[in-house]
PDB file of C-alpha atoms in Angstrom:
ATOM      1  CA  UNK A  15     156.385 158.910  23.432  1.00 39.00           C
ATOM      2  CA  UNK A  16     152.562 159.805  24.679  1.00 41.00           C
ATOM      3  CA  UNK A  17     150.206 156.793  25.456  1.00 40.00           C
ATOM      4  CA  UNK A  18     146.194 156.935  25.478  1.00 41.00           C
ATOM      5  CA  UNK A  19     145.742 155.335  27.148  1.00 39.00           C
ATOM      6  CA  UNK A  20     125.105 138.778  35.147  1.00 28.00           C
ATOM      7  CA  UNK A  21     124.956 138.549  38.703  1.00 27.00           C
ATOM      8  CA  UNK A  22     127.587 138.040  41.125  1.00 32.00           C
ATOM      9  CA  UNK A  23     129.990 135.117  40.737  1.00 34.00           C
ATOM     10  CA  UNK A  24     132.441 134.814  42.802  1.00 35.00           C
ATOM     11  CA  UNK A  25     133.563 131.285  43.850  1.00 35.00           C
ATOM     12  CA  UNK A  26     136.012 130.284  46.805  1.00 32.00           C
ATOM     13  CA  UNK A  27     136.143 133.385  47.523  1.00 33.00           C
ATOM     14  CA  UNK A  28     135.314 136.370  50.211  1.00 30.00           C
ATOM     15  CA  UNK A  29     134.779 139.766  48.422  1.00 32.00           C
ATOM     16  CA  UNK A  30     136.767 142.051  50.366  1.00 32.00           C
ATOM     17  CA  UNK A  31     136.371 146.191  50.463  1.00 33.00           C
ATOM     18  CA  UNK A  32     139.408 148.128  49.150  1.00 34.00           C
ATOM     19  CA  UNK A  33     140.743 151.613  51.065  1.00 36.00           C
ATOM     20  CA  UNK A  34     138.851 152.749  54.313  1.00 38.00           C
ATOM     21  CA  UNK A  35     135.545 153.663  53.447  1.00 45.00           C
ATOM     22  CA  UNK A  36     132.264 151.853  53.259  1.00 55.00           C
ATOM     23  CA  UNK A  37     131.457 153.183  49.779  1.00 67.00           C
ATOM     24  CA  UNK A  38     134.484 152.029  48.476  1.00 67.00           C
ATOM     25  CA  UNK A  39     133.648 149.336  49.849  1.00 71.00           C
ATOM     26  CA  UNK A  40     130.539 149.027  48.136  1.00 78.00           C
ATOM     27  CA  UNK A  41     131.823 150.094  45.045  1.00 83.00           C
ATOM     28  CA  UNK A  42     134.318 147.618  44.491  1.00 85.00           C
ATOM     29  CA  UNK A  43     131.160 144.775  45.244  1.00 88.00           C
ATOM     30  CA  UNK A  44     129.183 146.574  42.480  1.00 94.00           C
ATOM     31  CA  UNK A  45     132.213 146.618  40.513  1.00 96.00           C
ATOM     32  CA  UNK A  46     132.551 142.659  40.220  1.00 97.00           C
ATOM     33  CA  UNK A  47     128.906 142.000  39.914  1.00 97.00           C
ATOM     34  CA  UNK A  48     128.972 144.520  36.582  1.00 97.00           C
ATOM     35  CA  UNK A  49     132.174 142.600  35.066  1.00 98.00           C
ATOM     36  CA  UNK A  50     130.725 138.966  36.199  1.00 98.00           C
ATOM     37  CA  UNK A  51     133.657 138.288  38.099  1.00 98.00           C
ATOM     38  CA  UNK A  52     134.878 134.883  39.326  1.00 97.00           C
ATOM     39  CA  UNK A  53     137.537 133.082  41.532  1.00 97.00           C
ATOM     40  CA  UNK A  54     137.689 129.796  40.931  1.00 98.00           C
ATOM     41  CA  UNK A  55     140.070 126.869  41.450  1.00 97.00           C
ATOM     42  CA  UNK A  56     142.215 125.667  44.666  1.00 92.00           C
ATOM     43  CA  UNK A  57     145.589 126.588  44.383  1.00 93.00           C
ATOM     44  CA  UNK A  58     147.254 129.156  46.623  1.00 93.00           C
ATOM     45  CA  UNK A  59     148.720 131.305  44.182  1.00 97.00           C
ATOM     46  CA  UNK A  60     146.485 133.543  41.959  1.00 98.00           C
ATOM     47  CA  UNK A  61     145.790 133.880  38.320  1.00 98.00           C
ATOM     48  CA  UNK A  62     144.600 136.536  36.566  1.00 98.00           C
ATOM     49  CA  UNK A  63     143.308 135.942  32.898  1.00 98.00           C
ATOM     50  CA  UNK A  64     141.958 139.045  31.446  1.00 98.00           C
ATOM     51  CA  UNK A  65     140.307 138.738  27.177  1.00 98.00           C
ATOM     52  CA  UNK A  66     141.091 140.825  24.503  1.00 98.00           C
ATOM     53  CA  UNK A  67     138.571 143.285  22.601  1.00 97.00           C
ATOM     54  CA  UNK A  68     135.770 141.075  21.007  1.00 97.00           C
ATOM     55  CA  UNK A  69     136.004 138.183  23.666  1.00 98.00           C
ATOM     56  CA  UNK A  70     134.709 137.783  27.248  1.00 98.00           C
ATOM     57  CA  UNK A  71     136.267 135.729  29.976  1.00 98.00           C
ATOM     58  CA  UNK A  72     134.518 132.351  27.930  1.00 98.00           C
ATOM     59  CA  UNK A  73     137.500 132.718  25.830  1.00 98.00           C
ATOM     60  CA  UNK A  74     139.354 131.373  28.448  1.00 98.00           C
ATOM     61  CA  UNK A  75     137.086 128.025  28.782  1.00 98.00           C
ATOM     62  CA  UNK A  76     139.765 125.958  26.800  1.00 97.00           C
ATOM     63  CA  UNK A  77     142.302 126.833  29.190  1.00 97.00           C
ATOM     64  CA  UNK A  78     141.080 126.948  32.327  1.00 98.00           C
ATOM     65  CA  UNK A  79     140.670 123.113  33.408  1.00 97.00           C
ATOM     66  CA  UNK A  80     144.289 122.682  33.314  1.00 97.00           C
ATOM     67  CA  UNK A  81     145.218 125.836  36.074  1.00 98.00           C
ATOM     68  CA  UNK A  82     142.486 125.220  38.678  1.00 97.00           C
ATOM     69  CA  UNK A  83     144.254 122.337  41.007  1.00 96.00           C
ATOM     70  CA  UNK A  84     147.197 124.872  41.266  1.00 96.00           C
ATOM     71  CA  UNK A  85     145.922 128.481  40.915  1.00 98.00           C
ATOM     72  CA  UNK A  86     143.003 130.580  42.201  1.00 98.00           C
ATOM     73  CA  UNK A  87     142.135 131.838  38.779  1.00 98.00           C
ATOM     74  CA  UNK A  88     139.916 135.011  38.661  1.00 98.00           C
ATOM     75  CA  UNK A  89     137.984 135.633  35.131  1.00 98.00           C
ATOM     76  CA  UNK A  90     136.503 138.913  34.597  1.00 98.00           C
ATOM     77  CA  UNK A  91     134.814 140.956  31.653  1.00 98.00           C
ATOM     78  CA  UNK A  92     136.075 144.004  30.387  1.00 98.00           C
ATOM     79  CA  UNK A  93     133.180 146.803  30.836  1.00 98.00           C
ATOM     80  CA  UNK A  94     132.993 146.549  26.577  1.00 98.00           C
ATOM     81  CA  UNK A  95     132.575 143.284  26.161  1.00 98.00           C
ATOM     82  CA  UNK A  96     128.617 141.859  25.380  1.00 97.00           C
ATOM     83  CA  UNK A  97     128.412 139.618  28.422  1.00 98.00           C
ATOM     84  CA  UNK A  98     128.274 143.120  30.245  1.00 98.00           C
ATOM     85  CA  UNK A  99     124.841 145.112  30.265  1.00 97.00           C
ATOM     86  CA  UNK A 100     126.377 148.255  27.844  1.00 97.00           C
ATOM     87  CA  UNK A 101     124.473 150.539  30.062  1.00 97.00           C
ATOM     88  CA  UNK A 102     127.561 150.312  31.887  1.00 97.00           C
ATOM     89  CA  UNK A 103     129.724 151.394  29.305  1.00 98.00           C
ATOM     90  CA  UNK A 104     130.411 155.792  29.912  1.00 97.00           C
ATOM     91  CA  UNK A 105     132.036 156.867  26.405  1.00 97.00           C
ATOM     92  CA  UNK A 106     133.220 160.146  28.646  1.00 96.00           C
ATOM     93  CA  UNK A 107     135.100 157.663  31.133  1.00 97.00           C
ATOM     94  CA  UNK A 108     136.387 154.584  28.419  1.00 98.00           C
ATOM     95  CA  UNK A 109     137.977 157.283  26.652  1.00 96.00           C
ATOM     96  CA  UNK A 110     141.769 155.799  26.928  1.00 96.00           C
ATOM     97  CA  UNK A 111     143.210 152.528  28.312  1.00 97.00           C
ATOM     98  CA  UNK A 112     143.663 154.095  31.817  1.00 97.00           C
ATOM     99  CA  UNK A 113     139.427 153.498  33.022  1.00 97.00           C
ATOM    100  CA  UNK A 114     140.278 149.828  31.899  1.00 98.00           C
ATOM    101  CA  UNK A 115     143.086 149.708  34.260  1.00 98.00           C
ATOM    102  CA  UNK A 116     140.973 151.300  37.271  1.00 97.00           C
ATOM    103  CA  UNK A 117     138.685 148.491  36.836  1.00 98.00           C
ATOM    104  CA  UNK A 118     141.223 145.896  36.745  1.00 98.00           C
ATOM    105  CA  UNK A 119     142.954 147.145  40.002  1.00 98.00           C
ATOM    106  CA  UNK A 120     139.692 148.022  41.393  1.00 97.00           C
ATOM    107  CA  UNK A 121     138.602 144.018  41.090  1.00 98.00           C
ATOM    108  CA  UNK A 122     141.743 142.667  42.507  1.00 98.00           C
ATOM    109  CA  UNK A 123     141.872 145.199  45.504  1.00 97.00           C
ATOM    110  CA  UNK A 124     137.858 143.863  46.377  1.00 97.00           C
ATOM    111  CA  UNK A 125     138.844 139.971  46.051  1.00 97.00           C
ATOM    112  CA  UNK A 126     141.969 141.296  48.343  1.00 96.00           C
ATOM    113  CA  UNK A 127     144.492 139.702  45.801  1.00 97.00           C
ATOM    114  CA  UNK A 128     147.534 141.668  47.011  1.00 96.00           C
ATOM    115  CA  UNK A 129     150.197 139.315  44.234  1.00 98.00           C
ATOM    116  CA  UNK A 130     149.065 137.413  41.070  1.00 98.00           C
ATOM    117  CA  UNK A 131     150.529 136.180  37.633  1.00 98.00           C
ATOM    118  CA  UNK A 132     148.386 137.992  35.430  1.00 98.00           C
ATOM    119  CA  UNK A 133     147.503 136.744  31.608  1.00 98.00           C
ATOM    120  CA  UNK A 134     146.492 139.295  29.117  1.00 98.00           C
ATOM    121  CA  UNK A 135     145.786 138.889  25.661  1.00 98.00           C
ATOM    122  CA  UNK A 136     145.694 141.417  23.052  1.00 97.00           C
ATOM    123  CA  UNK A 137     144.038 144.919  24.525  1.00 98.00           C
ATOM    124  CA  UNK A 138     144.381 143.237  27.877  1.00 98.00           C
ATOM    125  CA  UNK A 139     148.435 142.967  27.523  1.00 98.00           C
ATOM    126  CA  UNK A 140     147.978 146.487  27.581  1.00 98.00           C
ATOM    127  CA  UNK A 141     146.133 146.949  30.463  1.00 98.00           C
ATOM    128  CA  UNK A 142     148.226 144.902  32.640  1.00 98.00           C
ATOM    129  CA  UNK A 143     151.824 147.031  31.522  1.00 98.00           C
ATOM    130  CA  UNK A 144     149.867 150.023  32.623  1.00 98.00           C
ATOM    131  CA  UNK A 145     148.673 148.213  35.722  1.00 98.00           C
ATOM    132  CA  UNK A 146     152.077 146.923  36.828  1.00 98.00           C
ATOM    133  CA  UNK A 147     153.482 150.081  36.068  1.00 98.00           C
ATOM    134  CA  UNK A 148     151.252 151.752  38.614  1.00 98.00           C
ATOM    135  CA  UNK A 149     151.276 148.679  41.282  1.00 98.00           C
ATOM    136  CA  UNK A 150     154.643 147.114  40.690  1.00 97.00           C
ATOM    137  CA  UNK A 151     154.207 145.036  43.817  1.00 97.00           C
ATOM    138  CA  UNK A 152     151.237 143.049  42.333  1.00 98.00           C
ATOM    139  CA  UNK A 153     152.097 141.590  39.355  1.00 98.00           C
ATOM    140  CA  UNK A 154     154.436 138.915  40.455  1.00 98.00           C
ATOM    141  CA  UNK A 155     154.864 138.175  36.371  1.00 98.00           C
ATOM    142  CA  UNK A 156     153.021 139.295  33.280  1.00 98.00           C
ATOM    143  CA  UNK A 157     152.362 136.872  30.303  1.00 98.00           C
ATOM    144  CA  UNK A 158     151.403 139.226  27.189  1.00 98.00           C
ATOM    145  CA  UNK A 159     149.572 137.276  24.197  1.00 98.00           C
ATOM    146  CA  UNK A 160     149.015 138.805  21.312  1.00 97.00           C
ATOM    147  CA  UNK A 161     150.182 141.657  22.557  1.00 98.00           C
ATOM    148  CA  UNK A 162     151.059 145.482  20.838  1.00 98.00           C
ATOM    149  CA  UNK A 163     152.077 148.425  22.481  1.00 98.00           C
ATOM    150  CA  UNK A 164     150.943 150.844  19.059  1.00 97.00           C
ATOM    151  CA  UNK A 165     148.923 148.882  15.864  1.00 97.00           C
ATOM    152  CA  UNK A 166     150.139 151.620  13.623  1.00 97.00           C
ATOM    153  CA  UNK A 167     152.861 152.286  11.541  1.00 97.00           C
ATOM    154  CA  UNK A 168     155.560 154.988  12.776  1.00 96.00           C
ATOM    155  CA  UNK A 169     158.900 155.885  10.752  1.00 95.00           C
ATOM    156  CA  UNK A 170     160.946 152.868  11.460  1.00 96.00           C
ATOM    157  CA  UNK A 171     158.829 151.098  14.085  1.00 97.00           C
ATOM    158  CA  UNK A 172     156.260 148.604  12.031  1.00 96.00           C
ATOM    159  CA  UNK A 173     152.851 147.918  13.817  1.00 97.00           C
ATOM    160  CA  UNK A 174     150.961 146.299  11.038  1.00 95.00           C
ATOM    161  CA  UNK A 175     148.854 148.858   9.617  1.00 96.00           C
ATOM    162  CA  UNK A 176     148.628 152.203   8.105  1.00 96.00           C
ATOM    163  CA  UNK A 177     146.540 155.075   9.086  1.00 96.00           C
ATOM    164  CA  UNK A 178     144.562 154.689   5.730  1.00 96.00           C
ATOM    165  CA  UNK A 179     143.825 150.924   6.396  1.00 96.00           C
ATOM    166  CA  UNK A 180     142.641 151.402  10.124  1.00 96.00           C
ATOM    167  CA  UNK A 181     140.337 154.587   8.667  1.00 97.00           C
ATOM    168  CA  UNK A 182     138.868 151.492   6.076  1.00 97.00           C
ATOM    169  CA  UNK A 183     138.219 149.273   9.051  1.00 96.00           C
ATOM    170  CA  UNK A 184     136.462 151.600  11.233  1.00 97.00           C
ATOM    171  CA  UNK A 185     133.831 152.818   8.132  1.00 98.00           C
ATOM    172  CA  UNK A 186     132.982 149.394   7.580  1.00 98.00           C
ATOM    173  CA  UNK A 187     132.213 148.801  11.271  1.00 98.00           C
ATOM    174  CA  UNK A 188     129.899 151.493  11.149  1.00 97.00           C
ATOM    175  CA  UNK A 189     128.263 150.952   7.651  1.00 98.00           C
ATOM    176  CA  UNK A 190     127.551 147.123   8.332  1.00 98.00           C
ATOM    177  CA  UNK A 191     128.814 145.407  11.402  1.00 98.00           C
ATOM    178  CA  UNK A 192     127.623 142.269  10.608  1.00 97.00           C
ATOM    179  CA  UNK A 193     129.026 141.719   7.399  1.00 98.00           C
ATOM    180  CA  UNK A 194     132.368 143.318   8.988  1.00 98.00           C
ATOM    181  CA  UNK A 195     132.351 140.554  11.466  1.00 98.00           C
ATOM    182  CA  UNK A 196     132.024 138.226   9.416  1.00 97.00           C
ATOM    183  CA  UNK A 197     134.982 139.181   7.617  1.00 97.00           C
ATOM    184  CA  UNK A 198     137.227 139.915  10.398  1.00 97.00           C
ATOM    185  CA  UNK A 199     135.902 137.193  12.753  1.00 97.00           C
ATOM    186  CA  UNK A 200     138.035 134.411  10.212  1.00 97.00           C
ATOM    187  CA  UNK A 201     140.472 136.501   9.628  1.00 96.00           C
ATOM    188  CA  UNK A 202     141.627 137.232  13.253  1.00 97.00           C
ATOM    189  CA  UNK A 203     141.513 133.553  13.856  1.00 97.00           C
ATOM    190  CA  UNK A 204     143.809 132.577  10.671  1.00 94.00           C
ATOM    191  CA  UNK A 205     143.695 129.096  11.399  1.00 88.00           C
ATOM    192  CA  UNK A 206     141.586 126.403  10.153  1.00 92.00           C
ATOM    193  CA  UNK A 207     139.572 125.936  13.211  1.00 95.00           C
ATOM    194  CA  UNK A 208     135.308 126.412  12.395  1.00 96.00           C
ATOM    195  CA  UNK A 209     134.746 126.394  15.751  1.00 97.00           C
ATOM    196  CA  UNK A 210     137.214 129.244  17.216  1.00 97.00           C
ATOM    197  CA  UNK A 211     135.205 131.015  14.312  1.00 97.00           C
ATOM    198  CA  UNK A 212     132.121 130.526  15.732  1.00 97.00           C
ATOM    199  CA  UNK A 213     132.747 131.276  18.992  1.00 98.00           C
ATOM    200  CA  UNK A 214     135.022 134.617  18.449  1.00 98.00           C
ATOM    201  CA  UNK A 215     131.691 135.727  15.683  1.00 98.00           C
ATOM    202  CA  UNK A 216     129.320 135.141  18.275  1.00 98.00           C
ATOM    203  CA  UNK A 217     131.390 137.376  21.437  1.00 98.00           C
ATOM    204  CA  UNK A 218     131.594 140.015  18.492  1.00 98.00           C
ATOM    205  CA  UNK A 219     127.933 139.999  17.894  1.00 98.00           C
ATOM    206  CA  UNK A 220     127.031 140.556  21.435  1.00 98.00           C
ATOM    207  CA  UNK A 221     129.041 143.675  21.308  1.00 98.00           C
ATOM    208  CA  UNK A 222     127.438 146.651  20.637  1.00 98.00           C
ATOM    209  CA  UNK A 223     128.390 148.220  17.210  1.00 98.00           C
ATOM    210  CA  UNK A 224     128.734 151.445  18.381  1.00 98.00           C
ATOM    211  CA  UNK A 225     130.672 150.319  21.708  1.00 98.00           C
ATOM    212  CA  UNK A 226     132.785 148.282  19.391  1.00 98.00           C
ATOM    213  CA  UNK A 227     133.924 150.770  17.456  1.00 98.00           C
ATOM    214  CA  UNK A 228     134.699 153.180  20.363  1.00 98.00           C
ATOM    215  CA  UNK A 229     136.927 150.931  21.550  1.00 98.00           C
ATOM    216  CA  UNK A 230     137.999 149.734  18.084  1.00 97.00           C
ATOM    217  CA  UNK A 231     139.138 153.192  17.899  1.00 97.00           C
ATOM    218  CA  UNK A 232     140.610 153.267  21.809  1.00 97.00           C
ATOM    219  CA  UNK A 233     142.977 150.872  21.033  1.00 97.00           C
ATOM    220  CA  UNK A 234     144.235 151.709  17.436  1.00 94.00           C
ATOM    221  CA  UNK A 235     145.085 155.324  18.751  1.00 94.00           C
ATOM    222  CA  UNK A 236     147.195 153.886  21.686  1.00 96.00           C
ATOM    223  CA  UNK A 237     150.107 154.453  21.941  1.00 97.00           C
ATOM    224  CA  UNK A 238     152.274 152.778  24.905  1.00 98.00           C
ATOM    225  CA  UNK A 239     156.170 152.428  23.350  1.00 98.00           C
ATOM    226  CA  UNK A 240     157.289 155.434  25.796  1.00 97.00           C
ATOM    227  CA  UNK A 241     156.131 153.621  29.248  1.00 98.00           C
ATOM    228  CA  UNK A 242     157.231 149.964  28.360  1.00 98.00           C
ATOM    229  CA  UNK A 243     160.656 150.616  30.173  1.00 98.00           C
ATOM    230  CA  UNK A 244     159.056 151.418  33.511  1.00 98.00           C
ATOM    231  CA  UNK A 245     157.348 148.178  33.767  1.00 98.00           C
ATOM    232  CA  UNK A 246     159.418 146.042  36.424  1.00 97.00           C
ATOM    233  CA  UNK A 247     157.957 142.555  36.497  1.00 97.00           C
ATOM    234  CA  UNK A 248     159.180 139.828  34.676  1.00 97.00           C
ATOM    235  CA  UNK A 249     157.308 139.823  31.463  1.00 98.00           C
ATOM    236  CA  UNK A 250     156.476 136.636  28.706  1.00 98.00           C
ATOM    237  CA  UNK A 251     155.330 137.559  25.367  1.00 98.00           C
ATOM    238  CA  UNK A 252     153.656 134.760  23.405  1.00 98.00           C
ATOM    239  CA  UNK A 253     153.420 135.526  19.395  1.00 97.00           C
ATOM    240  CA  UNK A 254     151.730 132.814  17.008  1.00 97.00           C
ATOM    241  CA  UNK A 255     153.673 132.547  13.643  1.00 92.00           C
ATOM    242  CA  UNK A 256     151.359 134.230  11.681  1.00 93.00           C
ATOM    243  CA  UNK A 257     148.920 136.765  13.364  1.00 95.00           C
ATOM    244  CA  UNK A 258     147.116 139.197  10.884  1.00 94.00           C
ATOM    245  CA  UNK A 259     146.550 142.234  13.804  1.00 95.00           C
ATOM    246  CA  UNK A 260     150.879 141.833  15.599  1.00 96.00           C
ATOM    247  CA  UNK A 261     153.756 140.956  13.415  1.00 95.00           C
ATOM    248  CA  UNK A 262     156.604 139.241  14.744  1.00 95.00           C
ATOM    249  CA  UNK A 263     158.378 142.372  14.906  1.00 95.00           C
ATOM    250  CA  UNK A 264     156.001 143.572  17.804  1.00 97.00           C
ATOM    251  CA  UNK A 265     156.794 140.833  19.665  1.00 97.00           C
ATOM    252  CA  UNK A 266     160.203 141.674  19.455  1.00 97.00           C
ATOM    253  CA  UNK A 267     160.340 144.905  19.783  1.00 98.00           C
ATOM    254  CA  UNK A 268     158.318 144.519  23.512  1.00 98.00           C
ATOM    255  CA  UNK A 269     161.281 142.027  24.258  1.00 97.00           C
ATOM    256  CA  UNK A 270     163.608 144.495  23.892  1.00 97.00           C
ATOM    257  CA  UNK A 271     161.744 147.341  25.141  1.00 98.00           C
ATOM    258  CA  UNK A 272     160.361 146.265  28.071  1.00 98.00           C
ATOM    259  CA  UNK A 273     161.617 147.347  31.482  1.00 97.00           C
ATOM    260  CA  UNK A 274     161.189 143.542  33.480  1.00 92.00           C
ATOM    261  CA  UNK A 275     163.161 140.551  32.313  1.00 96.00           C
ATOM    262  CA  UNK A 276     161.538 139.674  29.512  1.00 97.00           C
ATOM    263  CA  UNK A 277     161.640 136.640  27.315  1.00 97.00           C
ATOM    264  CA  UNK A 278     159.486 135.470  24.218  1.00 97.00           C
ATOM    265  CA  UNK A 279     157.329 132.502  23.192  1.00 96.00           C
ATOM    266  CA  UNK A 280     157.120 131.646  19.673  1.00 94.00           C
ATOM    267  CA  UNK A 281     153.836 129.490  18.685  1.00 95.00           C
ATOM    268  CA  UNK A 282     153.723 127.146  15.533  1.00 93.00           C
ATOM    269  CA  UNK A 283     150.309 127.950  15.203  1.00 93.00           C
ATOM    270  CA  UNK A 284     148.298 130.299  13.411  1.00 94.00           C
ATOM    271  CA  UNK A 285     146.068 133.503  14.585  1.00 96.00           C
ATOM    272  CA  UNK A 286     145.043 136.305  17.178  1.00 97.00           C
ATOM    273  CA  UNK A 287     143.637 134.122  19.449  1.00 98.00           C
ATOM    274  CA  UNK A 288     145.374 130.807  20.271  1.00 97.00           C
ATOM    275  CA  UNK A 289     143.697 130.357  23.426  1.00 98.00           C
ATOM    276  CA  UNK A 290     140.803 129.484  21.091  1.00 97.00           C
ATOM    277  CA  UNK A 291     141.749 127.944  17.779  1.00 97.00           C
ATOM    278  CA  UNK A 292     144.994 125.845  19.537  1.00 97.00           C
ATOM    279  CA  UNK A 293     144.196 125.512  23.204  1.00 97.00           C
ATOM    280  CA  UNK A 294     146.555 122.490  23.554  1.00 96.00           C
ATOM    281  CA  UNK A 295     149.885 124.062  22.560  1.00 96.00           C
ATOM    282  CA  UNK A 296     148.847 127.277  24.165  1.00 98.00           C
ATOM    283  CA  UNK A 297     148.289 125.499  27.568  1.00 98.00           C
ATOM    284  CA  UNK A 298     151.876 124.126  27.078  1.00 97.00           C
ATOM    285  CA  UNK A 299     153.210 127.682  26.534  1.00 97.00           C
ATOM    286  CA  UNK A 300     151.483 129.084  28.898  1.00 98.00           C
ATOM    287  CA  UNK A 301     152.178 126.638  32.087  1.00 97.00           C
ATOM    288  CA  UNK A 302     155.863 126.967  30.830  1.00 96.00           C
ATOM    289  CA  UNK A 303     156.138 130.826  31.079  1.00 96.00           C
ATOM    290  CA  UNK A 304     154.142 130.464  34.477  1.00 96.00           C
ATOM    291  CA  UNK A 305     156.586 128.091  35.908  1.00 93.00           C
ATOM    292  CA  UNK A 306     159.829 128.658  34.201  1.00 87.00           C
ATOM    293  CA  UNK A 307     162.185 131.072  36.573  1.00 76.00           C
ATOM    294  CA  UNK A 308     163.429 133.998  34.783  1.00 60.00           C
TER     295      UNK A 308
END
């Protein structure tokens, strides 16, 4: 099956070129001042913990106390995401999920990470099959949250939405962003938690609409099923009980799909984003499917 695919901040660490030449080299240093990157933390192996679509790395500010006495954790924006000046953002180039995975390998090769456990959520699961695929050697383990390799509907496979429904989705994004937001901001959430709310509005309104639905329309047209048996690494897909955008049967088709030893996580709680509405029990998850030997 086809697939579509703020100033520098880099702490503890030395930013290193990638490949031979001096404009890589300096390419790779623009690269992680454009997508604020950071290393931060004192452990000796590295972390990777890359948002989904409507986030930046904040989302991770729950989380990332707990990881920084044993990890070097680097945080980084996806090129779509508000925190990054959209001038950035080339609608020729973002065109499939493949650009996102240049810049992800791109960012690693200039901090000189050469292995990491990488965490992706949503969009960012994505990215980091496609990325292992292409660099099995650097992804020592990926842990997929939230995590779909197609949104839509196909014959017997079940991705949570229609064509029609996705169509509905993207014309309200464009007649009235605002008020879509603040529709979908609750709903992706699920759970009772105001302040998740807040926080997941506000990284949607720094998006640009018309960025947002590009992307919106990026990911909903992805299709990765065919590829997920040449990933290699062992894998850990987390799934809340009740998550409006991946039903359970994602989460297990990806287990059974997947190339790498793979196991799954269930959460009791609710919602697309449990790094923000239950940080607690997803630090628990998360530390175990770092840790646990598979």
């Amino acid at each position: 099956m086809p697939y579509q695919t703020s100033t520098l901040n880099v702490e503890r660490s030395t930013t290193m070129g990638f490949g031979s030449s001096d404009d890589t080299a300096t390419n790779g240093r623009k690269l992680l001042e454009i997508l604020n990157v950071r290393m931060v933390g004192a452990g000796r192996r590295v972390l990777v913990l890359s948002h989904g679509f409507g986030t930046d790395q904040s989302a991770w500010n729950r989380v990332l106390p707990y990881f920084l006495r044993d990890y070097r954790v680097v945080l980084y924006d996806l090129v779509c995401a508000g925190s990054v000046n959209p001038d950035h953002f080339d609608f020729r180039h973002y065109t499939t999920l493949d650009a996102y995975v240049d810049d992800l390998l791109a960012v690693l090769d200039a901090l000189g990470v050469d292995r990491c456990y990488f965490v992706g959520h949503s969009v960012s699961a994505m990215i980091g099959i496609l990325a292992a695929i292409r660099r099995p050697l650097l992804f020592i383990k990926l842990i997929l949250v939230g995590a779909s390799p197609r949104f839509l509907n196909d014959g017997d496979y079940h991705g949570g939405f229609e064509r029609e429904e996705i169509e509905e989705v993207f014309a309200a994004m464009e007649a009235n962003y605002e008020a879509w937001v603040r529709g979908f901001a609750p709903l992706s959430v699920g759970a009772d938690v105001p302040a998740a709310v807040r926080e997941f509005s506000r990284t949607l309104f720094n998006m640009r609409p018309d960025i947002s639905l590009f992307v919106s329309r990026t990911v909903f047209n992805s299709d990765l099923r065919g590829v997920l048996g040449l990933v290699r690494a062992p894998c850990v897909v987390i799934q809340t009980a009740n998550d409006v955008s991946v039903p359970p049967s994602v989460a297990a088709y990806l287990k059974a799909h997947l190339g790498g030893r793979t196991s799954l996580e269930l959460l009791h709680d609710e919602g697309h984003l449990p790094h923000l509405s239950a940080p607690a029990s997803f630090v628990h998850v998360l530390h175990r499917a770092l840790t646990t030997t598979q």
